[in-house]
Amino acid sequence: MSSSLPPLRSTHDLERILEFEFVRATENAALQAIHWLGRGEKELADGAACSAIYGVFDILDIRGEVVIGEGIKDNAPGIFVGEHLGTWRDGTPRFNIALDPIDGTSNIAKGLPNSISVIAAAQIPDGAPCAMKSIPSFYSHKIAYGPAVKKALEGRGDRCFLDMPLQEVITFVAQALGKRERDLVVSTMDRPRHHDIVEQIRRSGAALRMVTDGDIAAAVAPSMPESSCDLYVGMGGSPEGILAAAALKCLGGDMQLRMWFHDEAHRAEVAAYTPAAEMDQVFRVHELIVGESALFCATGISDSPLLPGCRLVGHGVETHSILMRSRSGTVRRIHATHNLDRKVVPLRV
């Protein structure tokens, strides 16, 4: 896609200003969600986070369309695909938006770690139809890895990891990172459908790290320099795959993603409205987030491999967020203290 985005650091480069509004939205969602930690009410927590995100976007001068939203897999309350966010005033920048007000709602309900609020966005160049790919299946088979592995893969024929035995993938990744296989750390979600993956990782001798819920942070972790995770593999949510892809675009990592179907009935349902060539296509980050633009921001709710969770201190709350932008390659870590006696979180009621 030829880019017609405003030049970087020009007065028309509104993306560099709007990115801070996006992180305010995830901060506010986390501040609303933290009060539901451990209370067993995941839908009420999700609803509170959604209201906080709406509250920020209701006064934001953009034309935002939700490409990846909530409520598809689990019938949860949420911000849905196709919704318009922002004021939609003429001349304001157009964005595709992917979001998950709480990635890890079950963890919030149970008071467990690994929950974040996350938003990804891509500015749509003038004349272009969209900047984000929507994957129609509930789940996708994903393998995510960092820049060093991406570079090694490109230098060796750009092989498809999803079609290789996992032992071969682990060997390749270890060589690319200059590690022994037993020193490699591989993460996956703790799900019955991952029984074979878990067994293959253990047989390889690599270290296994299992996450109970929320695989965005797990998929992004191998591309973070300070992370202890080297590879993510598993069948997780397709919407979460797009959110992770935005972060990987900013960080220089990559992902291989292919739709995965839990039964033939669902495959037939998706096949009825999906081009045949896409049913078994392996998508990479540049095909999921098209063009130059990508923003990714997340705020920790409970501790995760990506971010510390919210910490209540007296009448205040400390939050930790991450904000990335692909065009500049900037990654910001934002440690904020919110005075709850003075802070007003705008909400949509």
Tab-separated table of C-alpha atoms in Angstrom:
chain	number	residue	atom	x	y	z
A	1	MET	CA	0.000	0.000	0.000
A	2	SER	CA	1.410	3.409	-0.926
A	3	SER	CA	1.368	5.661	2.096
A	4	SER	CA	-0.266	9.052	2.120
A	5	LEU	CA	0.182	9.561	5.842
A	6	PRO	CA	1.397	12.978	7.041
A	7	PRO	CA	5.198	13.344	7.291
A	8	LEU	CA	6.688	12.362	10.634
A	9	ARG	CA	7.067	15.175	13.167
A	10	SER	CA	5.097	17.602	10.978
A	11	THR	CA	2.223	19.683	12.334
A	12	HIS	CA	-0.123	17.338	10.479
A	13	ASP	CA	1.280	14.231	12.161
A	14	LEU	CA	-1.598	13.936	14.630
A	15	GLU	CA	-0.875	10.280	15.366
A	16	ARG	CA	2.007	11.292	17.656
A	17	ILE	CA	-0.424	13.347	19.777
A	18	LEU	CA	-3.380	10.975	19.687
A	19	GLU	CA	-1.285	8.044	20.917
A	20	PHE	CA	-1.294	9.580	24.404
A	21	GLU	CA	-5.085	9.725	24.374
A	22	PHE	CA	-5.160	6.013	23.588
A	23	VAL	CA	-2.990	5.236	26.609
A	24	ARG	CA	-5.257	7.397	28.769
A	25	ALA	CA	-8.088	5.120	27.662
A	26	THR	CA	-6.273	1.954	28.794
A	27	GLU	CA	-5.219	3.642	32.057
A	28	ASN	CA	-8.815	4.585	32.806
A	29	ALA	CA	-10.028	1.100	31.907
A	30	ALA	CA	-7.495	-0.393	34.333
A	31	LEU	CA	-8.519	2.035	37.075
A	32	GLN	CA	-12.132	0.968	36.691
A	33	ALA	CA	-11.357	-2.740	36.425
A	34	ILE	CA	-9.042	-3.028	39.424
A	35	HIS	CA	-11.961	-2.618	41.821
A	36	TRP	CA	-13.400	-5.892	40.477
A	37	LEU	CA	-10.239	-7.913	41.079
A	38	GLY	CA	-11.157	-11.210	42.738
A	39	ARG	CA	-14.878	-10.455	43.009
A	40	GLY	CA	-16.018	-13.198	40.630
A	41	GLU	CA	-17.832	-10.793	38.275
A	42	LYS	CA	-15.925	-10.788	35.014
A	43	GLU	CA	-18.739	-9.264	32.961
A	44	LEU	CA	-19.183	-6.367	35.400
A	45	ALA	CA	-15.418	-5.768	35.303
A	46	ASP	CA	-15.488	-5.813	31.502
A	47	GLY	CA	-18.439	-3.445	31.413
A	48	ALA	CA	-16.667	-0.966	33.706
A	49	ALA	CA	-13.545	-1.023	31.522
A	50	CYS	CA	-15.617	-0.526	28.351
A	51	SER	CA	-17.400	2.470	29.859
A	52	ALA	CA	-14.045	4.089	30.669
A	53	ILE	CA	-12.748	3.577	27.113
A	54	TYR	CA	-15.934	4.985	25.609
A	55	GLY	CA	-15.571	7.997	27.915
A	56	VAL	CA	-12.175	8.892	26.443
A	57	PHE	CA	-13.122	8.328	22.803
A	58	ASP	CA	-16.407	10.231	23.085
A	59	ILE	CA	-14.413	13.492	23.261
A	60	LEU	CA	-11.583	12.496	20.904
A	61	ASP	CA	-11.425	14.097	17.449
A	62	ILE	CA	-10.892	11.048	15.257
A	63	ARG	CA	-12.909	8.851	12.937
A	64	GLY	CA	-12.259	5.472	14.499
A	65	GLU	CA	-13.807	2.221	13.347
A	66	VAL	CA	-13.560	-0.878	15.520
A	67	VAL	CA	-12.125	-3.715	13.434
A	68	ILE	CA	-11.366	-6.029	16.342
A	69	GLY	CA	-13.715	-5.770	19.305
A	70	GLU	CA	-15.362	-7.785	22.017
A	71	GLY	CA	-18.416	-9.935	22.365
A	72	ILE	CA	-17.835	-12.362	19.493
A	73	LYS	CA	-16.396	-15.401	21.289
A	74	ASP	CA	-18.046	-15.264	24.678
A	75	ASN	CA	-21.161	-13.097	24.324
A	76	ALA	CA	-19.626	-10.626	26.768
A	77	PRO	CA	-20.590	-6.988	27.103
A	78	GLY	CA	-18.184	-4.964	25.075
A	79	ILE	CA	-17.207	-2.664	22.269
A	80	PHE	CA	-18.189	-4.400	19.073
A	81	VAL	CA	-16.806	-4.729	15.560
A	82	GLY	CA	-18.107	-1.961	13.317
A	83	GLU	CA	-18.710	0.562	16.093
A	84	HIS	CA	-17.593	4.138	15.528
A	85	LEU	CA	-15.354	5.726	18.145
A	86	GLY	CA	-14.499	9.409	18.311
A	87	THR	CA	-16.382	12.493	17.211
A	88	TRP	CA	-16.231	11.661	13.480
A	89	ARG	CA	-15.888	15.322	12.546
A	90	ASP	CA	-15.026	16.041	8.914
A	91	GLY	CA	-11.299	16.162	8.265
A	92	THR	CA	-10.264	14.279	11.407
A	93	PRO	CA	-7.857	11.336	10.925
A	94	ARG	CA	-9.250	7.882	10.197
A	95	PHE	CA	-8.165	4.930	12.300
A	96	ASN	CA	-8.853	1.225	12.416
A	97	ILE	CA	-9.006	0.229	16.070
A	98	ALA	CA	-8.537	-3.113	17.776
A	99	LEU	CA	-9.136	-3.358	21.486
A	100	ASP	CA	-9.683	-5.580	24.456
A	101	PRO	CA	-10.733	-3.560	27.505
A	102	ILE	CA	-9.639	-6.514	29.651
A	103	ASP	CA	-7.485	-9.252	28.197
A	104	GLY	CA	-7.826	-11.833	30.949
A	105	THR	CA	-11.335	-11.299	32.325
A	106	SER	CA	-11.358	-14.694	34.052
A	107	ASN	CA	-8.135	-13.743	35.803
A	108	ILE	CA	-9.715	-10.510	37.042
A	109	ALA	CA	-12.693	-12.438	38.404
A	110	LYS	CA	-10.438	-14.905	40.220
A	111	GLY	CA	-7.894	-12.352	41.430
A	112	LEU	CA	-5.141	-13.944	39.348
A	113	PRO	CA	-2.192	-12.369	37.499
A	114	ASN	CA	-1.936	-11.715	33.743
A	115	SER	CA	-4.645	-9.199	32.910
A	116	ILE	CA	-4.141	-6.008	30.886
A	117	SER	CA	-6.213	-3.394	29.098
A	118	VAL	CA	-5.047	-3.002	25.532
A	119	ILE	CA	-5.722	-0.902	22.431
A	120	ALA	CA	-4.083	-1.048	19.016
A	121	ALA	CA	-4.726	1.361	16.174
A	122	ALA	CA	-3.534	2.050	12.658
A	123	GLN	CA	-4.105	5.297	10.803
A	124	ILE	CA	-5.725	4.743	7.421
A	125	PRO	CA	-3.932	6.551	4.573
A	126	ASP	CA	-6.065	8.802	2.377
A	127	GLY	CA	-7.818	6.729	-0.245
A	128	ALA	CA	-7.118	3.376	1.427
A	129	PRO	CA	-10.041	1.193	2.555
A	130	CYS	CA	-8.500	-0.105	5.776
A	131	ALA	CA	-5.262	-0.733	7.659
A	132	MET	CA	-6.074	-3.823	9.744
A	133	LYS	CA	-7.064	-7.341	8.784
A	134	SER	CA	-10.009	-8.958	10.514
A	135	ILE	CA	-9.743	-12.733	10.983
A	136	PRO	CA	-13.203	-14.361	10.942
A	137	SER	CA	-12.449	-17.512	12.972
A	138	PHE	CA	-12.818	-17.579	16.761
A	139	TYR	CA	-9.311	-18.998	17.159
A	140	SER	CA	-6.037	-19.010	15.274
A	141	HIS	CA	-2.881	-21.104	15.514
A	142	LYS	CA	-0.106	-18.636	16.343
A	143	ILE	CA	3.659	-18.660	16.711
A	144	ALA	CA	5.246	-15.365	17.798
A	145	TYR	CA	8.943	-14.561	17.950
A	146	GLY	CA	11.356	-11.644	18.206
A	147	PRO	CA	13.453	-9.645	15.711
A	148	ALA	CA	16.525	-11.924	15.834
A	149	VAL	CA	14.453	-14.985	14.909
A	150	LYS	CA	12.650	-13.020	12.196
A	151	LYS	CA	15.978	-12.008	10.658
A	152	ALA	CA	17.328	-15.573	10.803
A	153	LEU	CA	14.147	-16.900	9.236
A	154	GLU	CA	14.323	-14.424	6.358
A	155	GLY	CA	17.917	-15.483	5.730
A	156	ARG	CA	16.993	-19.155	5.493
A	157	GLY	CA	14.126	-19.183	3.042
A	158	ASP	CA	11.420	-17.762	5.324
A	159	ARG	CA	10.113	-21.194	6.336
A	160	CYS	CA	6.629	-21.740	7.707
A	161	PHE	CA	6.920	-22.577	11.414
A	162	LEU	CA	3.289	-23.695	11.559
A	163	ASP	CA	4.034	-26.575	9.180
A	164	MET	CA	7.216	-27.679	10.974
A	165	PRO	CA	7.415	-30.090	13.918
A	166	LEU	CA	7.680	-27.988	17.079
A	167	GLN	CA	11.015	-29.628	17.924
A	168	GLU	CA	12.472	-28.222	14.685
A	169	VAL	CA	11.058	-24.776	15.456
A	170	ILE	CA	12.612	-24.827	18.922
A	171	THR	CA	15.971	-25.889	17.461
A	172	PHE	CA	15.800	-23.085	14.888
A	173	VAL	CA	14.911	-20.449	17.493
A	174	ALA	CA	17.674	-21.602	19.842
A	175	GLN	CA	20.258	-21.341	17.057
A	176	ALA	CA	18.978	-17.905	16.009
A	177	LEU	CA	19.302	-16.643	19.578
A	178	GLY	CA	22.619	-18.355	20.268
A	179	LYS	CA	21.153	-20.430	23.086
A	180	ARG	CA	21.071	-24.065	24.053
A	181	GLU	CA	17.639	-25.639	23.632
A	182	ARG	CA	17.426	-26.368	27.351
A	183	ASP	CA	17.886	-22.632	28.040
A	184	LEU	CA	15.062	-21.625	25.704
A	185	VAL	CA	11.771	-20.481	27.290
A	186	VAL	CA	8.558	-21.278	25.401
A	187	SER	CA	5.122	-20.126	26.543
A	188	THR	CA	1.639	-21.389	25.769
A	189	MET	CA	-1.796	-21.144	27.315
A	190	ASP	CA	-2.927	-23.733	29.833
A	191	ARG	CA	-5.642	-25.377	27.740
A	192	PRO	CA	-6.578	-29.023	27.030
A	193	ARG	CA	-6.181	-28.351	23.301
A	194	HIS	CA	-2.484	-27.668	23.931
A	195	HIS	CA	-1.704	-31.119	25.361
A	196	ASP	CA	0.431	-32.114	22.363
A	197	ILE	CA	2.214	-28.749	22.327
A	198	VAL	CA	3.084	-29.089	26.011
A	199	GLU	CA	4.419	-32.609	25.488
A	200	GLN	CA	6.563	-31.533	22.526
A	201	ILE	CA	8.045	-28.612	24.451
A	202	ARG	CA	8.897	-30.875	27.380
A	203	ARG	CA	10.459	-33.503	25.126
A	204	SER	CA	12.640	-30.835	23.516
A	205	GLY	CA	14.147	-29.958	26.894
A	206	ALA	CA	13.108	-26.303	26.606
A	207	ALA	CA	11.589	-24.563	29.621
A	208	LEU	CA	7.802	-24.270	29.586
A	209	ARG	CA	5.860	-21.281	30.874
A	210	MET	CA	2.074	-21.655	30.904
A	211	VAL	CA	-0.349	-18.748	31.144
A	212	THR	CA	-3.871	-19.252	32.402
A	213	ASP	CA	-5.623	-16.566	30.387
A	214	GLY	CA	-4.832	-13.683	28.060
A	215	ASP	CA	-2.261	-14.439	25.382
A	216	ILE	CA	-1.556	-10.925	24.051
A	217	ALA	CA	1.173	-10.288	26.615
A	218	ALA	CA	2.551	-13.792	26.055
A	219	ALA	CA	2.761	-13.291	22.266
A	220	VAL	CA	4.433	-9.881	22.606
A	221	ALA	CA	6.945	-10.982	25.262
A	222	PRO	CA	9.477	-12.695	22.894
A	223	SER	CA	9.995	-9.347	21.127
A	224	MET	CA	10.672	-7.426	24.341
A	225	PRO	CA	14.431	-7.185	25.030
A	226	GLU	CA	14.003	-7.545	28.797
A	227	SER	CA	11.618	-10.503	28.564
A	228	SER	CA	12.609	-13.981	29.717
A	229	CYS	CA	10.391	-15.600	27.047
A	230	ASP	CA	11.794	-16.626	23.640
A	231	LEU	CA	8.816	-18.095	21.784
A	232	TYR	CA	5.035	-18.199	22.035
A	233	VAL	CA	2.954	-20.956	20.449
A	234	GLY	CA	-0.675	-21.995	20.705
A	235	MET	CA	-4.245	-21.795	19.491
A	236	GLY	CA	-5.626	-18.563	20.919
A	237	GLY	CA	-8.167	-15.927	20.067
A	238	SER	CA	-7.970	-14.400	16.591
A	239	PRO	CA	-8.779	-10.883	17.860
A	240	GLU	CA	-5.902	-11.155	20.339
A	241	GLY	CA	-3.655	-12.115	17.420
A	242	ILE	CA	-4.341	-8.805	15.660
A	243	LEU	CA	-3.671	-6.833	18.840
A	244	ALA	CA	-0.384	-8.646	19.343
A	245	ALA	CA	0.524	-8.091	15.675
A	246	ALA	CA	0.318	-4.310	16.145
A	247	ALA	CA	2.830	-4.509	18.997
A	248	LEU	CA	5.118	-6.802	17.012
A	249	LYS	CA	5.062	-4.352	14.093
A	250	CYS	CA	6.305	-1.646	16.471
A	251	LEU	CA	8.968	-3.910	18.004
A	252	GLY	CA	10.263	-5.531	14.810
A	253	GLY	CA	9.135	-9.024	15.751
A	254	ASP	CA	6.826	-11.261	13.765
A	255	MET	CA	4.042	-13.782	14.021
A	256	GLN	CA	2.731	-16.588	11.885
A	257	LEU	CA	-1.041	-16.957	12.186
A	258	ARG	CA	-3.489	-19.333	10.537
A	259	MET	CA	-7.155	-19.806	11.310
A	260	TRP	CA	-7.858	-22.782	13.576
A	261	PHE	CA	-11.232	-24.474	13.915
A	262	HIS	CA	-12.373	-26.461	16.926
A	263	ASP	CA	-14.833	-28.425	14.803
A	264	GLU	CA	-15.877	-28.897	11.172
A	265	ALA	CA	-19.159	-27.052	11.687
A	266	HIS	CA	-17.324	-23.847	12.547
A	267	ARG	CA	-14.945	-24.298	9.624
A	268	ALA	CA	-17.909	-24.675	7.271
A	269	GLU	CA	-19.557	-21.592	8.769
A	270	VAL	CA	-16.468	-19.446	8.192
A	271	ALA	CA	-15.859	-20.932	4.733
A	272	ALA	CA	-19.293	-19.742	3.624
A	273	TYR	CA	-18.170	-16.094	3.631
A	274	THR	CA	-14.359	-16.287	3.458
A	275	PRO	CA	-12.246	-16.546	0.272
A	276	ALA	CA	-11.018	-20.113	-0.145
A	277	ALA	CA	-7.397	-18.979	-0.380
A	278	GLU	CA	-7.566	-17.465	3.119
A	279	MET	CA	-8.920	-20.534	4.895
A	280	ASP	CA	-5.464	-22.075	5.266
A	281	GLN	CA	-3.362	-18.977	4.604
A	282	VAL	CA	-0.494	-18.171	6.958
A	283	PHE	CA	-0.616	-14.465	7.770
A	284	ARG	CA	2.386	-12.436	8.893
A	285	VAL	CA	2.408	-9.143	10.769
A	286	HIS	CA	2.701	-7.020	7.589
A	287	GLU	CA	-0.456	-8.682	6.248
A	288	LEU	CA	-2.401	-8.203	9.476
A	289	ILE	CA	-1.405	-4.563	9.970
A	290	VAL	CA	-1.056	-3.064	6.487
A	291	GLY	CA	1.051	0.002	5.795
A	292	GLU	CA	3.347	2.104	7.985
A	293	SER	CA	1.087	3.031	10.875
A	294	ALA	CA	0.664	1.026	14.059
A	295	LEU	CA	0.085	2.096	17.627
A	296	PHE	CA	-0.051	-0.246	20.584
A	297	CYS	CA	-0.742	0.657	24.182
A	298	ALA	CA	-1.528	-1.426	27.225
A	299	THR	CA	-1.938	-0.853	30.938
A	300	GLY	CA	-1.440	-3.581	33.506
A	301	ILE	CA	-4.397	-4.496	35.709
A	302	SER	CA	-2.869	-7.486	37.476
A	303	ASP	CA	0.794	-8.448	37.061
A	304	SER	CA	1.708	-9.947	33.682
A	305	PRO	CA	4.910	-10.766	31.764
A	306	LEU	CA	4.410	-7.480	29.892
A	307	LEU	CA	3.491	-5.063	32.694
A	308	PRO	CA	3.123	-4.760	36.474
A	309	GLY	CA	-0.466	-4.470	37.630
A	310	CYS	CA	-2.233	-1.598	39.359
A	311	ARG	CA	-1.110	-0.884	42.899
A	312	LEU	CA	-3.398	0.900	45.337
A	313	VAL	CA	-1.505	3.219	47.674
A	314	GLY	CA	-3.656	5.206	50.094
A	315	HIS	CA	-5.996	7.355	48.013
A	316	GLY	CA	-3.994	6.789	44.845
A	317	VAL	CA	-3.324	4.124	42.267
A	318	GLU	CA	-0.025	3.478	40.498
A	319	THR	CA	-0.337	2.260	36.922
A	320	HIS	CA	2.257	0.927	34.500
A	321	SER	CA	1.648	1.257	30.773
A	322	ILE	CA	3.527	0.680	27.561
A	323	LEU	CA	3.069	2.791	24.436
A	324	MET	CA	4.583	1.914	21.066
A	325	ARG	CA	4.585	3.540	17.645
A	326	SER	CA	5.807	1.749	14.537
A	327	ARG	CA	6.615	4.794	12.370
A	328	SER	CA	9.146	6.168	14.863
A	329	GLY	CA	10.070	2.861	16.535
A	330	THR	CA	9.574	4.519	19.922
A	331	VAL	CA	8.609	2.390	22.919
A	332	ARG	CA	7.594	4.302	26.027
A	333	ARG	CA	7.047	2.888	29.494
A	334	ILE	CA	4.756	5.110	31.514
A	335	HIS	CA	4.622	4.894	35.299
A	336	ALA	CA	1.778	7.097	36.533
A	337	THR	CA	0.274	7.908	39.928
A	338	HIS	CA	-3.423	8.803	39.940
A	339	ASN	CA	-4.887	10.762	42.849
A	340	LEU	CA	-8.363	9.296	43.247
A	341	ASP	CA	-9.540	12.299	45.283
A	342	ARG	CA	-8.947	14.574	42.295
A	343	LYS	CA	-8.982	12.385	39.183
A	344	VAL	CA	-12.144	12.266	37.122
A	345	VAL	CA	-12.525	9.235	34.870
A	346	PRO	CA	-14.975	10.116	32.085
A	347	LEU	CA	-17.505	7.351	31.627
A	348	ARG	CA	-20.258	6.600	29.168
A	349	VAL	CA	-23.419	5.762	31.086
